[in-house]
PDB file of C-alpha atoms in Angstrom:
ATOM      1  CA  UNK A 244     -27.447  86.879  70.267  1.00  0.00           C
ATOM      2  CA  UNK A 245     -29.023  83.786  68.811  1.00  0.00           C
ATOM      3  CA  UNK A 246     -29.840  82.626  72.324  1.00  0.00           C
ATOM      4  CA  UNK A 247     -31.442  85.988  73.180  1.00  0.00           C
ATOM      5  CA  UNK A 248     -33.479  85.934  69.993  1.00  0.00           C
ATOM      6  CA  UNK A 249     -34.639  82.405  70.749  1.00  0.00           C
ATOM      7  CA  UNK A 250     -35.694  83.357  74.282  1.00  0.00           C
ATOM      8  CA  UNK A 251     -37.550  86.440  73.006  1.00  0.00           C
ATOM      9  CA  UNK A 252     -39.384  84.313  70.456  1.00  0.00           C
ATOM     10  CA  UNK A 253     -40.196  81.709  73.077  1.00  0.00           C
ATOM     11  CA  UNK A 254     -41.452  84.358  75.495  1.00  0.00           C
ATOM     12  CA  UNK A 255     -43.589  86.007  72.819  1.00  0.00           C
ATOM     13  CA  UNK A 256     -45.068  82.651  71.850  1.00  0.00           C
ATOM     14  CA  UNK A 257     -45.898  81.786  75.438  1.00  0.00           C
ATOM     15  CA  UNK A 258     -47.482  85.192  76.004  1.00  0.00           C
ATOM     16  CA  UNK A 259     -49.524  84.814  72.836  1.00  0.00           C
ATOM     17  CA  UNK A 260     -50.717  81.389  73.893  1.00  0.00           C
ATOM     18  CA  UNK A 261     -51.791  82.678  77.315  1.00  0.00           C
ATOM     19  CA  UNK A 262     -53.569  85.737  75.893  1.00  0.00           C
ATOM     20  CA  UNK A 263     -55.199  83.685  73.155  1.00  0.00           C
ATOM     21  CA  UNK A 264     -56.311  81.020  75.608  1.00  0.00           C
ATOM     22  CA  UNK A 265     -57.773  83.609  77.952  1.00  0.00           C
ATOM     23  CA  UNK A 266     -59.637  85.296  75.102  1.00  0.00           C
ATOM     24  CA  UNK A 267     -61.075  81.960  73.991  1.00  0.00           C
ATOM     25  CA  UNK A 268     -62.011  81.119  77.588  1.00  0.00           C
ATOM     26  CA  UNK A 269     -63.904  84.394  77.929  1.00  0.00           C
ATOM     27  CA  UNK A 270     -65.809  83.554  74.757  1.00  0.00           C
ATOM     28  CA  UNK A 271     -66.446  79.875  75.519  1.00  0.00           C
ATOM     29  CA  UNK A 272     -68.181  80.608  78.833  1.00  0.00           C
ATOM     30  CA  UNK A 273     -71.003  82.305  76.898  1.00  0.00           C
ATOM     31  CA  UNK A 274     -71.851  79.409  74.579  1.00  0.00           C
ATOM     32  CA  UNK A 275     -74.355  77.200  76.403  1.00  0.00           C
ATOM     33  CA  UNK A 276     -74.646  73.788  74.750  1.00  0.00           C
ATOM     34  CA  UNK A 277     -77.188  70.978  75.027  1.00  0.00           C
ATOM     35  CA  UNK A 278     -75.776  67.628  76.158  1.00  0.00           C
ATOM     36  CA  UNK A 279     -78.039  64.662  75.453  1.00  0.00           C
ATOM     37  CA  UNK A 280     -77.285  61.406  77.246  1.00  0.00           C
ATOM     38  CA  UNK A 281     -79.159  58.179  77.820  1.00  0.00           C
ATOM     39  CA  UNK A 282     -78.711  56.781  81.327  1.00  0.00           C
ATOM     40  CA  UNK A 283     -79.132  53.059  81.977  1.00  0.00           C
ATOM     41  CA  UNK A 284     -80.671  52.900  85.448  1.00  0.00           C
ATOM     42  CA  UNK A 285     -80.791  49.643  87.410  1.00  0.00           C
ATOM     43  CA  UNK A 286     -84.335  48.730  88.405  1.00  0.00           C
ATOM     44  CA  UNK A 287     -86.034  51.515  86.451  1.00  0.00           C
ATOM     45  CA  UNK A 288     -89.786  50.772  86.161  1.00  0.00           C
ATOM     46  CA  UNK A 289     -90.946  50.068  82.610  1.00  0.00           C
ATOM     47  CA  UNK A 290     -93.347  53.017  82.740  1.00  0.00           C
ATOM     48  CA  UNK A 291     -90.412  55.421  83.210  1.00  0.00           C
ATOM     49  CA  UNK A 292     -88.355  54.199  80.274  1.00  0.00           C
ATOM     50  CA  UNK A 293     -87.884  57.194  78.007  1.00  0.00           C
ATOM     51  CA  UNK A 294     -88.558  59.673  80.844  1.00  0.00           C
ATOM     52  CA  UNK A 295     -86.572  62.856  80.096  1.00  0.00           C
ATOM     53  CA  UNK A 296     -84.962  65.059  82.734  1.00  0.00           C
ATOM     54  CA  UNK A 297     -83.356  68.449  82.154  1.00  0.00           C
ATOM     55  CA  UNK A 298     -80.524  69.089  84.607  1.00  0.00           C
ATOM     56  CA  UNK A 299     -79.327  72.687  85.036  1.00  0.00           C
ATOM     57  CA  UNK A 300     -76.950  73.652  87.803  1.00  0.00           C
ATOM     58  CA  UNK A 301     -74.279  76.040  89.109  1.00  0.00           C
ATOM     59  CA  UNK A 302     -75.764  79.267  87.801  1.00  0.00           C
ATOM     60  CA  UNK A 303     -73.699  81.504  90.086  1.00  0.00           C
ATOM     61  CA  UNK A 304     -75.716  84.583  89.206  1.00  0.00           C
ATOM     62  CA  UNK A 305     -73.316  87.400  90.097  1.00  0.00           C
ATOM     63  CA  UNK A 306     -71.341  90.247  88.642  1.00  0.00           C
ATOM     64  CA  UNK A 307     -69.510  87.645  86.546  1.00  0.00           C
ATOM     65  CA  UNK A 308     -72.581  85.741  85.350  1.00  0.00           C
ATOM     66  CA  UNK A 309     -75.321  87.723  83.657  1.00  0.00           C
ATOM     67  CA  UNK A 310     -79.044  87.076  83.480  1.00  0.00           C
ATOM     68  CA  UNK A 311     -78.692  86.757  79.693  1.00  0.00           C
ATOM     69  CA  UNK A 312     -76.461  83.697  80.017  1.00  0.00           C
ATOM     70  CA  UNK A 313     -78.928  81.920  82.315  1.00  0.00           C
ATOM     71  CA  UNK A 314     -81.839  83.048  80.155  1.00  0.00           C
ATOM     72  CA  UNK A 315     -80.172  81.326  77.199  1.00  0.00           C
ATOM     73  CA  UNK A 316     -80.001  78.090  79.182  1.00  0.00           C
ATOM     74  CA  UNK A 317     -83.672  78.457  80.103  1.00  0.00           C
ATOM     75  CA  UNK A 318     -84.643  78.930  76.448  1.00  0.00           C
ATOM     76  CA  UNK A 319     -82.686  75.834  75.389  1.00  0.00           C
ATOM     77  CA  UNK A 320     -84.350  73.809  78.143  1.00  0.00           C
ATOM     78  CA  UNK A 321     -87.863  74.815  77.177  1.00  0.00           C
ATOM     79  CA  UNK A 322     -87.141  73.968  73.545  1.00  0.00           C
ATOM     80  CA  UNK A 323     -86.289  70.394  74.615  1.00  0.00           C
ATOM     81  CA  UNK A 324     -89.651  69.912  76.407  1.00  0.00           C
ATOM     82  CA  UNK A 325     -88.384  67.613  79.203  1.00  0.00           C
ATOM     83  CA  UNK A 326     -90.728  65.719  81.522  1.00  0.00           C
ATOM     84  CA  UNK A 327     -89.014  67.040  84.665  1.00  0.00           C
ATOM     85  CA  UNK A 328     -86.575  69.888  85.319  1.00  0.00           C
ATOM     86  CA  UNK A 329     -83.972  69.578  88.071  1.00  0.00           C
ATOM     87  CA  UNK A 330     -81.968  72.579  89.299  1.00  0.00           C
ATOM     88  CA  UNK A 331     -78.799  71.392  91.026  1.00  0.00           C
ATOM     89  CA  UNK A 332     -77.792  74.299  93.267  1.00  0.00           C
ATOM     90  CA  UNK A 333     -75.382  77.243  93.532  1.00  0.00           C
ATOM     91  CA  UNK A 334     -77.857  79.845  92.339  1.00  0.00           C
ATOM     92  CA  UNK A 335     -75.596  82.622  93.676  1.00  0.00           C
ATOM     93  CA  UNK A 336     -71.952  82.951  94.688  1.00  0.00           C
ATOM     94  CA  UNK A 337     -70.683  83.225  98.262  1.00  0.00           C
ATOM     95  CA  UNK A 338     -74.198  83.598  99.727  1.00  0.00           C
ATOM     96  CA  UNK A 339     -74.601  87.012  98.051  1.00  0.00           C
ATOM     97  CA  UNK A 340     -78.239  87.939  98.790  1.00  0.00           C
ATOM     98  CA  UNK A 341     -78.331  90.637  96.096  1.00  0.00           C
ATOM     99  CA  UNK A 342     -78.520  88.022  93.347  1.00  0.00           C
ATOM    100  CA  UNK A 343     -80.982  85.561  94.905  1.00  0.00           C
ATOM    101  CA  UNK A 344     -84.035  87.345  93.510  1.00  0.00           C
ATOM    102  CA  UNK A 345     -82.504  87.943  90.057  1.00  0.00           C
ATOM    103  CA  UNK A 346     -81.419  84.288  89.843  1.00  0.00           C
ATOM    104  CA  UNK A 347     -84.895  83.041  90.714  1.00  0.00           C
ATOM    105  CA  UNK A 348     -86.539  85.533  88.368  1.00  0.00           C
ATOM    106  CA  UNK A 349     -84.610  84.416  85.302  1.00  0.00           C
ATOM    107  CA  UNK A 350     -85.389  80.767  86.112  1.00  0.00           C
ATOM    108  CA  UNK A 351     -89.105  81.363  86.754  1.00  0.00           C
ATOM    109  CA  UNK A 352     -90.231  80.676  83.134  1.00  0.00           C
ATOM    110  CA  UNK A 353     -89.150  77.028  83.476  1.00  0.00           C
ATOM    111  CA  UNK A 354     -92.068  74.601  83.355  1.00  0.00           C
ATOM    112  CA  UNK A 355     -92.407  70.852  82.825  1.00  0.00           C
ATOM    113  CA  UNK A 356     -95.268  68.326  83.080  1.00  0.00           C
ATOM    114  CA  UNK A 357     -93.781  66.697  86.210  1.00  0.00           C
ATOM    115  CA  UNK A 358     -92.635  70.003  87.676  1.00  0.00           C
ATOM    116  CA  UNK A 359     -89.468  71.965  88.459  1.00  0.00           C
ATOM    117  CA  UNK A 360     -87.506  70.996  91.567  1.00  0.00           C
ATOM    118  CA  UNK A 361     -84.290  72.301  93.067  1.00  0.00           C
ATOM    119  CA  UNK A 362     -81.673  71.526  95.686  1.00  0.00           C
ATOM    120  CA  UNK A 363     -79.356  74.016  97.364  1.00  0.00           C
ATOM    121  CA  UNK A 364     -75.608  74.132  96.849  1.00  0.00           C
ATOM    122  CA  UNK A 365     -72.719  75.174  99.047  1.00  0.00           C
ATOM    123  CA  UNK A 366     -73.040  78.816  97.927  1.00  0.00           C
ATOM    124  CA  UNK A 367     -76.770  79.030  98.749  1.00  0.00           C
ATOM    125  CA  UNK A 368     -78.227  79.956 102.111  1.00  0.00           C
ATOM    126  CA  UNK A 369     -81.441  78.301 103.213  1.00  0.00           C
ATOM    127  CA  UNK A 370     -83.320  81.517 103.821  1.00  0.00           C
ATOM    128  CA  UNK A 371     -82.881  84.133 101.103  1.00  0.00           C
ATOM    129  CA  UNK A 372     -82.276  81.740  98.196  1.00  0.00           C
ATOM    130  CA  UNK A 373     -84.955  79.361  99.413  1.00  0.00           C
ATOM    131  CA  UNK A 374     -87.483  82.181  99.704  1.00  0.00           C
ATOM    132  CA  UNK A 375     -86.637  83.573  96.259  1.00  0.00           C
ATOM    133  CA  UNK A 376     -86.978  80.194  94.544  1.00  0.00           C
ATOM    134  CA  UNK A 377     -90.219  79.397  96.345  1.00  0.00           C
ATOM    135  CA  UNK A 378     -91.673  82.759  95.335  1.00  0.00           C
ATOM    136  CA  UNK A 379     -90.731  81.964  91.719  1.00  0.00           C
ATOM    137  CA  UNK A 380     -92.770  78.755  91.909  1.00  0.00           C
ATOM    138  CA  UNK A 381     -89.790  76.408  92.151  1.00  0.00           C
ATOM    139  CA  UNK A 382     -90.055  73.624  94.708  1.00  0.00           C
ATOM    140  CA  UNK A 383     -86.894  73.246  96.777  1.00  0.00           C
ATOM    141  CA  UNK A 384     -86.308  69.736  98.099  1.00  0.00           C
ATOM    142  CA  UNK A 385     -84.603  69.916 101.483  1.00  0.00           C
ATOM    143  CA  UNK A 386     -84.513  66.391 102.837  1.00  0.00           C
ATOM    144  CA  UNK A 387     -87.743  65.914 100.929  1.00  0.00           C
ATOM    145  CA  UNK A 388     -88.929  63.993  97.886  1.00  0.00           C
ATOM    146  CA  UNK A 389     -91.114  64.329  94.832  1.00  0.00           C
ATOM    147  CA  UNK A 390     -92.942  61.081  94.084  1.00  0.00           C
ATOM    148  CA  UNK A 391     -94.030  60.444  90.504  1.00  0.00           C
ATOM    149  CA  UNK A 392     -96.307  57.519  89.691  1.00  0.00           C
ATOM    150  CA  UNK A 393     -97.097  56.075  86.274  1.00  0.00           C
ATOM    151  CA  UNK A 394     -98.931  52.842  85.484  1.00  0.00           C
ATOM    152  CA  UNK A 395     -98.769  51.844  89.132  1.00  0.00           C
ATOM    153  CA  UNK A 396     -94.982  52.262  89.417  1.00  0.00           C
ATOM    154  CA  UNK A 397     -93.355  55.069  91.416  1.00  0.00           C
ATOM    155  CA  UNK A 398     -90.041  56.922  91.380  1.00  0.00           C
ATOM    156  CA  UNK A 399     -88.962  59.155  94.269  1.00  0.00           C
ATOM    157  CA  UNK A 400     -86.777  62.135  93.425  1.00  0.00           C
ATOM    158  CA  UNK A 401     -85.071  62.752  96.762  1.00  0.00           C
ATOM    159  CA  UNK A 402     -83.458  66.142  97.271  1.00  0.00           C
ATOM    160  CA  UNK A 403     -80.862  66.990  99.887  1.00  0.00           C
ATOM    161  CA  UNK A 404     -78.851  70.134 100.528  1.00  0.00           C
ATOM    162  CA  UNK A 405     -75.080  70.352 100.308  1.00  0.00           C
ATOM    163  CA  UNK A 406     -74.790  70.418 104.104  1.00  0.00           C
ATOM    164  CA  UNK A 407     -77.242  67.574 104.798  1.00  0.00           C
ATOM    165  CA  UNK A 408     -75.652  64.891 106.941  1.00  0.00           C
ATOM    166  CA  UNK A 409     -75.382  61.431 105.410  1.00  0.00           C
ATOM    167  CA  UNK A 410     -77.442  59.845 108.175  1.00  0.00           C
ATOM    168  CA  UNK A 411     -80.418  62.037 107.210  1.00  0.00           C
ATOM    169  CA  UNK A 412     -80.628  60.396 103.783  1.00  0.00           C
ATOM    170  CA  UNK A 413     -81.559  56.830 104.738  1.00  0.00           C
ATOM    171  CA  UNK A 414     -85.011  57.685 106.190  1.00  0.00           C
ATOM    172  CA  UNK A 415     -85.959  59.292 102.864  1.00  0.00           C
ATOM    173  CA  UNK A 416     -85.529  56.033 100.930  1.00  0.00           C
ATOM    174  CA  UNK A 417     -88.851  54.208 100.681  1.00  0.00           C
ATOM    175  CA  UNK A 418     -89.161  50.653  99.367  1.00  0.00           C
ATOM    176  CA  UNK A 419     -92.446  51.640  97.687  1.00  0.00           C
ATOM    177  CA  UNK A 420     -90.614  53.682  95.023  1.00  0.00           C
ATOM    178  CA  UNK A 421     -87.344  53.571  93.118  1.00  0.00           C
ATOM    179  CA  UNK A 422     -85.145  56.389  94.486  1.00  0.00           C
ATOM    180  CA  UNK A 423     -83.239  58.984  92.484  1.00  0.00           C
ATOM    181  CA  UNK A 424     -80.936  61.231  94.507  1.00  0.00           C
ATOM    182  CA  UNK A 425     -80.674  64.932  93.676  1.00  0.00           C
ATOM    183  CA  UNK A 426     -77.534  66.201  95.389  1.00  0.00           C
ATOM    184  CA  UNK A 427     -75.318  69.148  94.550  1.00  0.00           C
ATOM    185  CA  UNK A 428     -72.083  67.294  95.294  1.00  0.00           C
ATOM    186  CA  UNK A 429     -71.221  64.145  93.250  1.00  0.00           C
ATOM    187  CA  UNK A 430     -69.323  62.759  96.224  1.00  0.00           C
ATOM    188  CA  UNK A 431     -72.774  61.785  97.493  1.00  0.00           C
ATOM    189  CA  UNK A 432     -72.386  58.828  95.134  1.00  0.00           C
ATOM    190  CA  UNK A 433     -70.767  57.047  98.095  1.00  0.00           C
ATOM    191  CA  UNK A 434     -73.924  57.491 100.171  1.00  0.00           C
ATOM    192  CA  UNK A 435     -76.140  56.546  97.238  1.00  0.00           C
ATOM    193  CA  UNK A 436     -74.247  53.334  96.555  1.00  0.00           C
ATOM    194  CA  UNK A 437     -74.386  52.351 100.223  1.00  0.00           C
ATOM    195  CA  UNK A 438     -78.169  52.780 100.259  1.00  0.00           C
ATOM    196  CA  UNK A 439     -78.768  51.085  96.916  1.00  0.00           C
ATOM    197  CA  UNK A 440     -79.884  54.287  95.177  1.00  0.00           C
ATOM    198  CA  UNK A 441     -79.399  53.561  91.466  1.00  0.00           C
ATOM    199  CA  UNK A 442     -79.116  57.148  90.151  1.00  0.00           C
ATOM    200  CA  UNK A 443     -77.672  60.422  91.443  1.00  0.00           C
ATOM    201  CA  UNK A 444     -77.831  63.760  89.615  1.00  0.00           C
ATOM    202  CA  UNK A 445     -75.231  66.377  90.605  1.00  0.00           C
ATOM    203  CA  UNK A 446     -73.265  69.464  89.668  1.00  0.00           C
ATOM    204  CA  UNK A 447     -70.755  71.406  91.802  1.00  0.00           C
ATOM    205  CA  UNK A 448     -67.631  70.569  89.774  1.00  0.00           C
ATOM    206  CA  UNK A 449     -68.244  72.927  86.813  1.00  0.00           C
ATOM    207  CA  UNK A 450     -66.699  70.103  84.803  1.00  0.00           C
ATOM    208  CA  UNK A 451     -63.389  71.550  85.947  1.00  0.00           C
ATOM    209  CA  UNK A 452     -64.205  74.884  84.233  1.00  0.00           C
ATOM    210  CA  UNK A 453     -60.638  75.041  82.864  1.00  0.00           C
ATOM    211  CA  UNK A 454     -59.585  71.796  81.179  1.00  0.00           C
ATOM    212  CA  UNK A 455     -56.090  71.958  79.733  1.00  0.00           C
ATOM    213  CA  UNK A 456     -54.974  69.557  76.982  1.00  0.00           C
ATOM    214  CA  UNK A 457     -52.812  66.797  78.410  1.00  0.00           C
ATOM    215  CA  UNK A 458     -53.595  67.939  81.951  1.00  0.00           C
ATOM    216  CA  UNK A 459     -57.351  67.639  82.290  1.00  0.00           C
ATOM    217  CA  UNK A 460     -59.505  69.392  84.907  1.00  0.00           C
ATOM    218  CA  UNK A 461     -57.624  70.615  87.967  1.00  0.00           C
ATOM    219  CA  UNK A 462     -60.238  69.156  90.323  1.00  0.00           C
ATOM    220  CA  UNK A 463     -60.197  65.644  88.814  1.00  0.00           C
ATOM    221  CA  UNK A 464     -58.793  64.038  91.962  1.00  0.00           C
ATOM    222  CA  UNK A 465     -61.439  65.502  94.290  1.00  0.00           C
ATOM    223  CA  UNK A 466     -64.512  63.888  92.790  1.00  0.00           C
ATOM    224  CA  UNK A 467     -65.505  60.411  91.590  1.00  0.00           C
ATOM    225  CA  UNK A 468     -66.732  62.022  88.351  1.00  0.00           C
ATOM    226  CA  UNK A 469     -65.996  65.586  87.226  1.00  0.00           C
ATOM    227  CA  UNK A 470     -68.341  65.656  84.218  1.00  0.00           C
ATOM    228  CA  UNK A 471     -70.693  63.184  82.573  1.00  0.00           C
ATOM    229  CA  UNK A 472     -71.585  59.780  83.950  1.00  0.00           C
ATOM    230  CA  UNK A 473     -69.834  57.190  86.077  1.00  0.00           C
ATOM    231  CA  UNK A 474     -70.680  54.184  88.211  1.00  0.00           C
ATOM    232  CA  UNK A 475     -69.988  52.700  91.577  1.00  0.00           C
ATOM    233  CA  UNK A 476     -71.408  49.180  91.444  1.00  0.00           C
ATOM    234  CA  UNK A 477     -75.067  49.430  90.422  1.00  0.00           C
ATOM    235  CA  UNK A 478     -75.205  53.116  91.368  1.00  0.00           C
ATOM    236  CA  UNK A 479     -74.883  55.629  88.520  1.00  0.00           C
ATOM    237  CA  UNK A 480     -74.068  59.336  88.812  1.00  0.00           C
ATOM    238  CA  UNK A 481     -74.377  62.061  86.202  1.00  0.00           C
ATOM    239  CA  UNK A 482     -72.490  65.309  86.820  1.00  0.00           C
ATOM    240  CA  UNK A 483     -73.329  68.423  84.815  1.00  0.00           C
ATOM    241  CA  UNK A 484     -70.729  71.026  83.858  1.00  0.00           C
ATOM    242  CA  UNK A 485     -73.251  73.665  84.873  1.00  0.00           C
ATOM    243  CA  UNK A 486     -74.028  77.086  83.477  1.00  0.00           C
ATOM    244  CA  UNK A 487     -72.063  79.766  85.300  1.00  0.00           C
ATOM    245  CA  UNK A 488     -68.490  80.354  86.413  1.00  0.00           C
ATOM    246  CA  UNK A 489     -66.719  81.201  89.641  1.00  0.00           C
ATOM    247  CA  UNK A 490     -63.470  83.056  90.437  1.00  0.00           C
ATOM    248  CA  UNK A 491     -62.477  83.359  86.747  1.00  0.00           C
ATOM    249  CA  UNK A 492     -65.003  84.528  84.124  1.00  0.00           C
ATOM    250  CA  UNK A 493     -63.884  81.886  81.646  1.00  0.00           C
ATOM    251  CA  UNK A 494     -64.195  78.281  80.563  1.00  0.00           C
ATOM    252  CA  UNK A 495     -61.607  76.400  78.529  1.00  0.00           C
ATOM    253  CA  UNK A 496     -62.506  73.119  76.796  1.00  0.00           C
ATOM    254  CA  UNK A 497     -65.487  72.980  79.130  1.00  0.00           C
ATOM    255  CA  UNK A 498     -68.520  74.831  77.740  1.00  0.00           C
ATOM    256  CA  UNK A 499     -71.579  75.488  79.906  1.00  0.00           C
ATOM    257  CA  UNK A 500     -74.404  73.046  79.360  1.00  0.00           C
ATOM    258  CA  UNK A 501     -78.003  72.064  79.741  1.00  0.00           C
ATOM    259  CA  UNK A 502     -78.084  68.282  80.231  1.00  0.00           C
ATOM    260  CA  UNK A 503     -81.037  66.393  78.754  1.00  0.00           C
ATOM    261  CA  UNK A 504     -81.054  62.933  80.315  1.00  0.00           C
ATOM    262  CA  UNK A 505     -83.219  60.099  79.016  1.00  0.00           C
ATOM    263  CA  UNK A 506     -83.757  57.210  81.414  1.00  0.00           C
ATOM    264  CA  UNK A 507     -83.701  53.623  80.208  1.00  0.00           C
TER     265      UNK A 507
END
């Protein structure tokens, strides 16, 4: 009887932990936070020291991710007044065209002195999502670059899609400007390091979305960095946890974020 009582208690405790964890995960996915980080970039022109970039990514506007959640991230971004806003892809989930317009609409209030640029993720098609973002006034960089010049020094923000082949990246790197790579997938760090690109901004990982104590994110072995910053030689990558969710409408120990990145 003692053994049965022990097993019942153990089972009840485990069930409570699972239910409690799920409830907290459902709540945590709604609390968008602001992450502020200073990135030390090799070769950054003096004129761009202190340049501030807002990185938002992985919105996954869908039946699981509401416009209100993304609108909250937009409001936080505008309050920070960044110099440039970068949108890192996955505006919808599984190429669902019904949410392309709503995703673009909720992002349309974003403005910054240097502009708002976007790249496409693995869930975005290059027709419906591209058209919706363009109509909302957001410039989508598809094997293209935005060149910013201050005090005679230039920085190229080079955007590529998730499906862009690695050999299409090299022609976009111009010796006349320091390159920054905008790529949905942080595994592009390998390409960036090979080409001497000192900074890559990415998403895609969701920071793991579910990060269990003592275990960590389940996708930690797939990517060079799952969340935050990391280096390969002189090449730095920053990976945002993103805004939305996929498959499960929850986040555990991994809140959604707007990343405010100051270059130095």
